[in-house]
């Protein structure tokens, strides 16, 4: 297994109390596999990703438990230097906002080239040639000229391609893309997502794709992990989830995406808002918003029940949810 995260816990101390932003999260990603992590704003997706990447600011965050096994080694126990080396070459991250992730006063060619100079000991000239190759690989027109341009001279979509090129430069085994297309307009979103999926297959890397858009994951993901209030509430192969969700929250997310085959149908929206993580409701944290909630849901926290061997749901009534197709 490329990445195996177990019982990860991250807290923030705030004026209102301790926010359990990641509360016992576990998932695994194999080489060549894409895991989509889904959930509303504030559910802990980015904090989970930052903990795996080792870029979480501590403080304010505190990792209070769990293991992050990357190629068999627990990243949480590695010393600074070793950890940095893995972060530099073994894994890479693609952020939502390329403009703030790229250096504004350095040409994109120099930024891309620097990766090869620092990590591969290449000459400036050789590194520049590799930078052009990479820009061609992510289909930036006139790459040989544009390599001298600065980030602000590119469109949003082209900038995002450059960030993808940066992430893939050293051929990492794992890439984490945190809402990589959210800032782009819809047609450009699809192009960038297709490119990312194509490169993922070609390089056979493990990819964690964080998104709150269930619509984009159907074609690119192998598995989906749905997060709610710092926990994974459903984890399953993508086809199983689309066929029939085993958690009412997943069902709510699915029912709120527009579908071409159901034009004119009233779109469903999950009622209410996600909880404040300093005051997570007792029992099932989703109960105040759940159409299937019953008394037991207000008192007993559901474990992640095994729906089948590669599928889990943290709902006491997952069977009912699975079989109730028309909501
Ligand atoms: N710097 C911080 N200080 C205090 N609490 C924080 C901080 N960063 C994150 N949190 C807490 O962690 C929770 C999860 O944040 P996270 O950024 O992981 O959400 P997310 O799922 O990525 O949401 P989004 O879809 O908006 O990106 C937040 O709801 C908040 O309670
Ligand atoms: S455990 Fe209860 S409240 Fe929670 S999702 Fe299942 S039915 Fe809804
Ligand atoms: Mg986020």
Short mmCIF file of C-alpha atoms and ligand atoms in Angstrom, two decimals:
data_model
loop_
_atom_site.label_atom_id
_atom_site.label_comp_id
_atom_site.label_asym_id
_atom_site.label_seq_id
_atom_site.Cartn_x
_atom_site.Cartn_y
_atom_site.Cartn_z
CA UNK A 1 0.00 0.00 0.00
CA UNK A 2 1.34 3.40 -0.98
CA UNK A 3 -0.40 5.45 1.68
CA UNK A 4 -2.20 4.09 4.71
CA UNK A 5 -3.65 6.61 7.12
CA UNK A 6 -4.99 5.27 10.39
CA UNK A 7 -7.06 6.93 13.08
CA UNK A 8 -5.63 10.37 12.34
CA UNK A 9 -6.59 13.11 14.81
CA UNK A 10 -5.96 16.83 14.48
CA UNK A 11 -7.20 19.51 16.88
CA UNK A 12 -7.22 23.28 16.95
CA UNK A 13 -7.44 25.18 20.19
CA UNK A 14 -9.77 28.09 19.66
CA UNK A 15 -11.41 30.64 21.94
CA UNK A 16 -14.60 28.57 21.81
CA UNK A 17 -12.82 25.39 22.85
CA UNK A 18 -11.05 22.55 21.10
CA UNK A 19 -12.10 22.00 17.47
CA UNK A 20 -11.63 18.38 16.46
CA UNK A 21 -11.02 19.08 12.78
CA UNK A 22 -9.89 15.52 11.99
CA UNK A 23 -11.36 12.98 14.34
CA UNK A 24 -10.17 9.45 13.73
CA UNK A 25 -9.81 9.44 9.96
CA UNK A 26 -8.49 6.39 8.12
CA UNK A 27 -8.07 5.62 4.42
CA UNK A 28 -5.63 4.00 2.03
CA UNK A 29 -4.39 4.82 -1.46
CA UNK A 30 -2.56 2.40 -3.73
CA UNK A 31 -0.19 3.22 -6.56
CA UNK A 32 -2.20 4.10 -9.65
CA UNK A 33 -5.35 4.68 -7.63
CA UNK A 34 -7.44 7.82 -7.26
CA UNK A 35 -9.26 8.48 -4.02
CA UNK A 36 -11.74 11.35 -4.05
CA UNK A 37 -12.33 13.02 -0.69
CA UNK A 38 -15.65 14.73 -0.57
CA UNK A 39 -17.53 16.85 1.92
CA UNK A 40 -18.89 20.29 2.64
CA UNK A 41 -16.76 23.25 3.60
CA UNK A 42 -15.12 22.84 7.02
CA UNK A 43 -15.38 19.04 7.13
CA UNK A 44 -11.61 18.57 7.53
CA UNK A 45 -10.51 17.71 3.99
CA UNK A 46 -7.68 20.23 3.73
CA UNK A 47 -6.46 19.67 7.28
CA UNK A 48 -6.25 15.93 6.54
CA UNK A 49 -4.30 16.64 3.34
CA UNK A 50 -1.94 19.05 5.08
CA UNK A 51 -1.27 16.53 7.84
CA UNK A 52 -0.34 13.90 5.22
CA UNK A 53 1.88 16.37 3.37
CA UNK A 54 3.50 17.52 6.59
CA UNK A 55 2.63 21.16 5.95
CA UNK A 56 0.16 21.67 8.78
CA UNK A 57 1.01 24.70 10.90
CA UNK A 58 1.57 23.40 14.43
CA UNK A 59 0.50 25.50 16.25
CA UNK A 60 -2.32 26.37 15.81
CA UNK A 61 -2.99 22.74 14.80
CA UNK A 62 -1.96 19.76 16.89
CA UNK A 63 -1.77 16.17 15.66
CA UNK A 64 -3.01 14.23 18.65
CA UNK A 65 -3.07 10.71 17.29
CA UNK A 66 -2.84 8.28 14.44
CA UNK A 67 -0.37 7.02 11.91
CA UNK A 68 0.45 8.12 8.37
CA UNK A 69 2.20 5.19 6.71
CA UNK A 70 3.80 6.20 3.42
CA UNK A 71 5.51 3.33 1.62
CA UNK A 72 5.44 1.53 4.95
CA UNK A 73 7.03 4.25 7.06
CA UNK A 74 5.15 6.31 9.61
CA UNK A 75 5.67 9.93 8.58
CA UNK A 76 4.64 11.14 12.01
CA UNK A 77 7.70 9.54 13.60
CA UNK A 78 10.27 10.65 11.00
CA UNK A 79 12.84 13.33 11.82
CA UNK A 80 12.73 16.71 10.06
CA UNK A 81 15.33 16.08 7.38
CA UNK A 82 13.97 12.70 6.30
CA UNK A 83 10.45 14.00 6.32
CA UNK A 84 11.46 16.94 4.11
CA UNK A 85 13.12 14.62 1.64
CA UNK A 86 9.96 12.55 1.25
CA UNK A 87 7.89 15.68 0.94
CA UNK A 88 10.24 17.00 -1.74
CA UNK A 89 10.37 13.93 -3.93
CA UNK A 90 7.89 11.25 -2.81
CA UNK A 91 4.74 13.35 -2.66
CA UNK A 92 3.49 16.63 -4.04
CA UNK A 93 0.49 18.85 -3.65
CA UNK A 94 -1.63 20.85 -6.07
CA UNK A 95 -3.51 23.75 -4.50
CA UNK A 96 -6.65 25.57 -5.50
CA UNK A 97 -4.97 28.90 -6.00
CA UNK A 98 -1.96 28.70 -8.30
CA UNK A 99 -1.34 32.42 -8.12
CA UNK A 100 -0.51 32.28 -4.43
CA UNK A 101 1.24 28.91 -4.63
CA UNK A 102 3.68 30.03 -7.34
CA UNK A 103 6.45 32.55 -6.77
CA UNK A 104 5.33 35.84 -8.41
CA UNK A 105 8.85 37.21 -8.97
CA UNK A 106 10.35 34.15 -10.63
CA UNK A 107 9.70 33.02 -14.20
CA UNK A 108 7.82 29.74 -14.46
CA UNK A 109 10.83 28.26 -16.23
CA UNK A 110 13.09 29.08 -13.31
CA UNK A 111 10.57 27.69 -10.83
CA UNK A 112 10.16 24.45 -12.71
CA UNK A 113 13.88 24.24 -13.42
CA UNK A 114 14.82 24.78 -9.81
CA UNK A 115 13.20 21.46 -8.90
CA UNK A 116 15.68 19.68 -11.18
CA UNK A 117 18.66 21.74 -10.03
CA UNK A 118 17.93 21.20 -6.31
CA UNK A 119 16.68 17.62 -6.32
CA UNK A 120 18.37 16.13 -9.37
CA UNK A 121 21.61 18.12 -9.43
CA UNK A 122 21.04 19.15 -13.05
CA UNK A 123 22.74 22.11 -14.73
CA UNK A 124 20.70 25.29 -15.29
CA UNK A 125 20.63 24.60 -19.00
CA UNK A 126 19.50 21.01 -18.63
CA UNK A 127 16.90 22.05 -16.07
CA UNK A 128 15.54 24.69 -18.45
CA UNK A 129 15.13 22.09 -21.17
CA UNK A 130 13.27 19.81 -18.77
CA UNK A 131 11.05 22.74 -17.77
CA UNK A 132 10.06 23.29 -21.41
CA UNK A 133 9.35 19.57 -21.81
CA UNK A 134 7.11 19.61 -18.75
CA UNK A 135 5.22 22.66 -19.98
CA UNK A 136 4.64 20.86 -23.26
CA UNK A 137 3.52 17.81 -21.33
CA UNK A 138 0.78 19.84 -19.64
CA UNK A 139 -0.05 21.31 -23.06
CA UNK A 140 0.94 24.93 -22.62
CA UNK A 141 1.10 26.41 -26.12
CA UNK A 142 4.47 27.90 -27.22
CA UNK A 143 6.18 26.46 -24.15
CA UNK A 144 9.69 27.32 -25.38
CA UNK A 145 8.84 31.03 -25.32
CA UNK A 146 6.47 31.07 -22.39
CA UNK A 147 9.04 29.49 -20.11
CA UNK A 148 10.39 33.05 -19.62
CA UNK A 149 7.05 34.44 -18.47
CA UNK A 150 5.94 35.12 -14.90
CA UNK A 151 2.92 33.45 -13.29
CA UNK A 152 0.67 36.53 -13.61
CA UNK A 153 1.14 36.48 -17.40
CA UNK A 154 -0.80 33.21 -17.66
CA UNK A 155 -4.55 32.63 -17.53
CA UNK A 156 -6.00 30.82 -14.51
CA UNK A 157 -6.26 27.53 -16.39
CA UNK A 158 -2.71 27.75 -17.75
CA UNK A 159 -1.40 28.61 -14.29
CA UNK A 160 -3.10 25.56 -12.88
CA UNK A 161 -1.38 23.49 -15.58
CA UNK A 162 1.94 24.95 -14.46
CA UNK A 163 1.20 23.93 -10.90
CA UNK A 164 0.39 20.42 -12.10
CA UNK A 165 3.72 20.42 -13.95
CA UNK A 166 5.51 21.51 -10.74
CA UNK A 167 3.82 18.74 -8.77
CA UNK A 168 4.70 16.08 -11.33
CA UNK A 169 8.23 17.28 -12.07
CA UNK A 170 9.96 14.79 -9.79
CA UNK A 171 7.47 12.01 -10.57
CA UNK A 172 6.17 11.65 -7.03
CA UNK A 173 4.45 8.44 -5.97
CA UNK A 174 1.59 10.39 -4.41
CA UNK A 175 -0.10 13.62 -5.43
CA UNK A 176 -2.70 15.42 -3.35
CA UNK A 177 -4.86 17.85 -5.28
CA UNK A 178 -6.92 20.10 -3.01
CA UNK A 179 -9.82 21.52 -5.05
CA UNK A 180 -7.52 21.89 -8.06
CA UNK A 181 -10.14 23.34 -10.39
CA UNK A 182 -12.51 25.20 -8.08
CA UNK A 183 -11.16 28.63 -9.00
CA UNK A 184 -11.54 28.04 -12.76
CA UNK A 185 -14.55 28.48 -14.98
CA UNK A 186 -16.51 25.40 -15.89
CA UNK A 187 -15.11 24.50 -19.32
CA UNK A 188 -11.54 25.06 -18.16
CA UNK A 189 -12.26 22.97 -15.06
CA UNK A 190 -13.08 19.97 -17.22
CA UNK A 191 -9.91 20.35 -19.32
CA UNK A 192 -7.65 20.62 -16.30
CA UNK A 193 -9.34 17.68 -14.60
CA UNK A 194 -8.98 15.55 -17.75
CA UNK A 195 -5.30 16.44 -17.96
CA UNK A 196 -4.74 15.54 -14.32
CA UNK A 197 -6.52 12.21 -14.76
CA UNK A 198 -4.50 11.44 -17.89
CA UNK A 199 -1.17 12.18 -16.19
CA UNK A 200 -2.21 10.21 -13.13
CA UNK A 201 -2.73 7.13 -15.30
CA UNK A 202 0.45 7.67 -17.25
CA UNK A 203 2.67 8.11 -14.20
CA UNK A 204 0.73 5.50 -12.22
CA UNK A 205 0.73 7.74 -9.20
CA UNK A 206 -1.59 7.58 -6.25
CA UNK A 207 -3.89 10.59 -6.34
CA UNK A 208 -6.00 12.08 -3.57
CA UNK A 209 -8.50 14.42 -5.16
CA UNK A 210 -10.23 16.73 -2.71
CA UNK A 211 -13.40 18.30 -3.98
CA UNK A 212 -16.87 19.24 -2.91
CA UNK A 213 -18.16 18.51 -6.37
CA UNK A 214 -19.43 14.94 -6.66
CA UNK A 215 -20.13 15.62 -10.32
CA UNK A 216 -16.45 15.62 -11.30
CA UNK A 217 -15.36 12.47 -9.49
CA UNK A 218 -17.45 9.87 -11.30
CA UNK A 219 -15.07 9.66 -14.25
CA UNK A 220 -11.77 10.01 -12.48
CA UNK A 221 -11.95 8.38 -9.04
CA UNK A 222 -11.67 4.72 -8.07
CA UNK A 223 -12.86 5.22 -4.52
CA UNK A 224 -14.68 7.92 -2.61
CA UNK A 225 -14.29 8.89 1.04
CA UNK A 226 -17.05 11.18 2.28
CA UNK A 227 -16.14 13.42 5.21
CA UNK A 228 -18.52 15.02 7.64
CA UNK A 229 -17.47 17.03 10.71
CA UNK A 230 -13.96 15.61 10.82
CA UNK A 231 -14.85 11.97 10.15
CA UNK A 232 -15.21 9.67 7.22
CA UNK A 233 -18.87 8.72 7.12
CA UNK A 234 -18.80 6.61 3.98
CA UNK A 235 -15.96 5.00 2.08
CA UNK A 236 -16.57 2.90 -1.00
CA UNK A 237 -15.68 2.17 -4.63
CA UNK A 238 -17.07 4.96 -6.77
CA UNK A 239 -19.54 2.76 -8.67
CA UNK A 240 -21.10 1.44 -5.48
CA UNK A 241 -21.70 4.95 -4.24
CA UNK A 242 -23.36 6.04 -7.45
CA UNK A 243 -25.50 2.91 -7.55
CA UNK A 244 -26.73 3.34 -4.00
CA UNK A 245 -25.21 5.36 -1.19
CA UNK A 246 -25.05 3.68 2.22
CA UNK A 247 -25.13 6.92 4.21
CA UNK A 248 -27.86 9.58 4.20
CA UNK A 249 -25.25 12.34 3.93
CA UNK A 250 -23.79 10.80 0.78
CA UNK A 251 -27.31 10.46 -0.55
CA UNK A 252 -27.87 14.16 0.13
CA UNK A 253 -24.70 15.09 -1.74
CA UNK A 254 -25.65 12.87 -4.68
CA UNK A 255 -29.17 14.23 -4.87
CA UNK A 256 -27.87 17.76 -4.97
CA UNK A 257 -25.90 17.35 -8.21
CA UNK A 258 -27.67 18.23 -11.44
CA UNK A 259 -28.07 15.19 -13.71
CA UNK A 260 -28.48 15.28 -17.46
CA UNK A 261 -30.89 12.37 -17.41
CA UNK A 262 -33.21 14.07 -14.94
CA UNK A 263 -33.68 17.53 -16.37
CA UNK A 264 -36.34 19.56 -14.71
CA UNK A 265 -36.24 17.52 -11.55
CA UNK A 266 -36.19 19.62 -8.40
CA UNK A 267 -32.68 19.63 -6.98
CA UNK A 268 -32.44 18.49 -3.44
CA UNK A 269 -30.39 20.40 -0.89
CA UNK A 270 -29.32 18.98 2.45
CA UNK A 271 -31.13 21.05 5.06
CA UNK A 272 -29.24 22.97 7.72
CA UNK A 273 -25.54 23.60 8.11
CA UNK A 274 -22.55 21.51 9.18
CA UNK A 275 -21.83 21.76 12.93
CA UNK A 276 -19.30 23.98 14.59
CA UNK A 277 -16.43 21.59 15.29
CA UNK A 278 -16.02 22.84 18.83
CA UNK A 279 -19.59 21.69 19.52
CA UNK A 280 -20.16 18.52 17.57
CA UNK A 281 -23.65 17.09 18.26
CA UNK A 282 -23.70 13.93 20.43
CA UNK A 283 -24.49 10.55 18.89
CA UNK A 284 -24.32 10.76 15.11
CA UNK A 285 -22.99 14.22 14.28
CA UNK A 286 -25.25 14.34 11.22
CA UNK A 287 -28.48 13.72 13.16
CA UNK A 288 -29.78 17.34 13.24
CA UNK A 289 -29.84 17.30 9.42
CA UNK A 290 -30.69 13.69 8.71
CA UNK A 291 -34.05 12.68 7.22
CA UNK A 292 -33.66 9.16 8.66
CA UNK A 293 -32.66 10.19 12.20
CA UNK A 294 -34.20 8.36 15.16
CA UNK A 295 -33.72 8.43 18.93
CA UNK A 296 -30.69 6.17 18.91
CA UNK A 297 -28.95 8.57 16.52
CA UNK A 298 -29.05 11.33 19.13
CA UNK A 299 -27.24 9.25 21.73
CA UNK A 300 -25.13 6.54 20.09
CA UNK A 301 -22.25 7.41 17.86
CA UNK A 302 -22.23 5.07 14.85
CA UNK A 303 -18.96 3.22 14.19
CA UNK A 304 -17.86 2.73 10.58
CA UNK A 305 -19.96 -0.39 9.86
CA UNK A 306 -18.61 -2.80 7.26
CA UNK A 307 -21.18 -2.74 4.46
CA UNK A 308 -19.01 -5.19 2.58
CA UNK A 309 -15.32 -5.95 2.41
CA UNK A 310 -14.27 -2.69 0.77
CA UNK A 311 -17.08 -0.45 1.88
CA UNK A 312 -17.91 1.24 5.16
CA UNK A 313 -20.73 3.47 6.43
CA UNK A 314 -21.02 5.32 9.73
CA UNK A 315 -24.81 5.10 9.86
CA UNK A 316 -26.85 2.90 12.19
CA UNK A 317 -29.38 2.52 9.41
CA UNK A 318 -27.07 1.98 6.45
CA UNK A 319 -29.13 -1.00 5.27
CA UNK A 320 -32.24 1.10 5.04
CA UNK A 321 -30.36 3.86 3.25
CA UNK A 322 -28.89 1.38 0.78
CA UNK A 323 -32.28 -0.04 -0.12
CA UNK A 324 -34.30 3.15 -0.13
CA UNK A 325 -33.66 4.15 -3.70
CA UNK A 326 -36.21 6.84 -4.22
CA UNK A 327 -35.47 8.84 -1.11
N1 LIG B 1 -6.17 27.92 11.37
C1 LIG B 1 -7.22 27.36 11.97
N2 LIG B 1 -7.61 27.73 13.22
C2 LIG B 1 -8.66 27.15 13.83
N3 LIG B 1 -9.40 26.17 13.29
C3 LIG B 1 -9.08 25.77 12.06
C4 LIG B 1 -7.98 26.33 11.32
N4 LIG B 1 -7.91 25.72 10.13
C5 LIG B 1 -8.93 24.82 10.11
N5 LIG B 1 -9.62 24.85 11.27
C6 LIG B 1 -10.76 23.98 11.64
O1 LIG B 1 -10.66 22.82 10.87
C7 LIG B 1 -11.89 22.56 10.21
C8 LIG B 1 -11.63 21.88 8.91
O2 LIG B 1 -10.99 22.79 8.01
P1 LIG B 1 -10.57 22.36 6.56
O3 LIG B 1 -9.82 23.49 6.00
O4 LIG B 1 -9.90 21.04 6.60
O5 LIG B 1 -11.97 22.20 5.83
P2 LIG B 1 -12.24 21.74 4.34
O6 LIG B 1 -13.03 20.47 4.42
O7 LIG B 1 -11.00 21.71 3.57
O8 LIG B 1 -13.23 22.88 3.81
P3 LIG B 1 -13.26 23.66 2.40
O9 LIG B 1 -14.14 22.83 1.50
O10 LIG B 1 -13.89 24.97 2.74
O11 LIG B 1 -11.86 23.81 1.90
C9 LIG B 1 -12.57 23.89 10.11
O12 LIG B 1 -13.96 23.76 10.12
C10 LIG B 1 -12.11 24.59 11.36
O13 LIG B 1 -12.95 24.24 12.46
S1 LIG B 2 -26.92 7.26 12.22
FE1 LIG B 2 -28.97 8.13 12.22
S2 LIG B 2 -28.68 10.36 12.07
FE2 LIG B 2 -26.75 9.38 11.53
S3 LIG B 2 -26.84 9.23 9.33
FE3 LIG B 2 -27.63 7.29 10.12
S4 LIG B 2 -29.85 7.58 10.27
FE4 LIG B 2 -28.93 9.59 10.01
MG1 LIG B 3 -10.24 22.87 2.04
#
